[in-house]
Amino acid sequence: MRRPGPQRCLPDSPGERVSVLVADRDGLAREMTSQALYATDQVAVVLCAQDCRQARELTCRYHPTVLLLDTALSRSQRLAELIAELLETCPQTRVLTMAADDDDRAA
């Protein structure tokens, strides 16, 4: 069985915006990420989630174009399960993971 090709992820027209759900347990990080995305012309932050449960519920309800998911949101196994579930139930949403480390030695 042939798999369907990739779906359109970016807007076709200048007035169309990509919808983004920001999922991060850190409220300041959610706010800063949302503000940075708001500053662009083609991105609309639709909602923010503070845990995996909210990320799942909001993604399934609102079907954002992109789910921006902090890897520190949960243990890696639970996060992997969430991503697998969302890829199955919300295939139109692209999942982008991000990680931050405040340890200077990590740079």
Coordinates of C-alpha atoms in Angstrom, one line a residue:
M1 CA 0.0 0.0 0.0
R2 CA 1.4 3.4 -1.0
R3 CA 1.7 6.0 1.7
P4 CA 0.3 9.4 1.0
G5 CA 2.8 12.1 0.3
P6 CA 3.7 14.9 2.7
Q7 CA 1.0 17.3 3.5
R8 CA 1.4 21.1 3.1
C9 CA 2.9 22.5 6.3
L10 CA 3.5 26.1 5.3
P11 CA 1.0 28.7 4.1
D12 CA 0.4 29.0 0.4
S13 CA -0.8 32.6 0.5
P14 CA 0.6 35.6 2.4
G15 CA -2.6 36.0 4.5
E16 CA -2.7 32.4 5.6
R17 CA -1.0 31.6 8.9
V18 CA 0.5 28.4 10.4
S19 CA -1.2 27.5 13.7
V20 CA 1.1 26.4 16.6
L21 CA 0.5 24.8 19.9
V22 CA 3.4 25.4 22.4
A23 CA 3.8 22.7 25.0
D24 CA 6.3 23.4 27.8
R25 CA 6.1 22.9 31.5
D26 CA 7.9 26.2 32.2
G27 CA 5.5 29.1 32.1
L28 CA 8.2 31.7 31.2
A29 CA 9.5 29.5 28.4
R30 CA 5.9 29.1 27.0
E31 CA 5.5 32.9 27.1
M32 CA 8.8 33.7 25.5
T33 CA 8.3 31.1 22.8
S34 CA 4.8 32.4 22.1
Q35 CA 6.0 36.0 21.9
A36 CA 8.8 35.1 19.5
L37 CA 6.3 33.3 17.3
Y38 CA 3.8 36.1 17.5
A39 CA 6.4 38.4 16.1
T40 CA 6.4 36.6 12.7
D41 CA 3.9 37.2 10.0
Q42 CA 3.0 33.6 9.2
V43 CA 2.6 32.0 12.6
A44 CA -0.4 32.2 15.0
V45 CA 0.0 30.6 18.4
V46 CA -3.3 29.0 19.0
L47 CA -2.8 27.7 22.5
C48 CA -0.3 26.7 25.1
A49 CA -0.1 23.5 27.2
Q50 CA 1.8 22.9 30.4
D51 CA 1.8 19.1 30.4
C52 CA 1.4 16.0 28.2
R53 CA -2.3 15.7 29.0
Q54 CA -3.1 19.2 27.9
A55 CA -0.9 18.8 24.8
R56 CA -2.8 15.7 23.8
E57 CA -6.3 17.2 24.5
L58 CA -5.6 20.5 22.7
T59 CA -3.9 18.9 19.7
C60 CA -6.8 16.5 19.2
R61 CA -9.4 19.3 19.7
Y62 CA -7.8 22.1 17.6
H63 CA -5.5 20.3 15.1
P64 CA -2.8 22.9 15.0
T65 CA -0.4 22.8 12.0
V66 CA 2.6 22.3 14.4
L67 CA 2.9 21.1 18.0
L68 CA 6.1 22.6 19.5
L69 CA 6.9 20.1 22.3
D70 CA 9.5 20.6 25.0
T71 CA 11.4 17.3 25.6
A72 CA 11.5 18.1 29.3
L73 CA 7.7 17.9 29.5
S74 CA 7.8 14.3 30.6
R75 CA 10.0 11.2 30.8
S76 CA 11.3 10.1 27.4
Q77 CA 9.1 7.0 27.3
R78 CA 5.9 8.9 28.0
L79 CA 6.9 11.6 25.5
A80 CA 7.6 9.0 22.8
E81 CA 4.2 7.4 23.5
L82 CA 2.5 10.8 23.2
I83 CA 4.2 11.6 19.9
A84 CA 3.3 8.1 18.5
E85 CA -0.3 8.6 19.6
L86 CA -0.5 12.1 18.0
L87 CA 1.0 10.9 14.8
E88 CA -1.7 8.3 14.6
T89 CA -4.7 10.3 15.7
C90 CA -3.7 13.7 14.4
P91 CA -1.6 13.0 11.3
Q92 CA -2.1 16.6 9.9
T93 CA -0.2 18.0 12.9
R94 CA 3.6 18.1 12.7
V95 CA 5.4 17.5 15.9
L96 CA 8.6 19.5 16.5
T97 CA 10.5 18.8 19.7
M98 CA 12.8 21.3 21.4
A99 CA 15.2 21.1 24.3
A100 CA 17.0 23.6 26.4
D101 CA 19.7 23.2 29.0
D102 CA 20.8 25.9 31.4
D103 CA 24.1 24.1 32.1
D104 CA 26.9 26.1 30.6
R105 CA 28.9 22.9 30.1
A106 CA 26.3 21.6 27.7
A107 CA 27.2 24.2 25.1

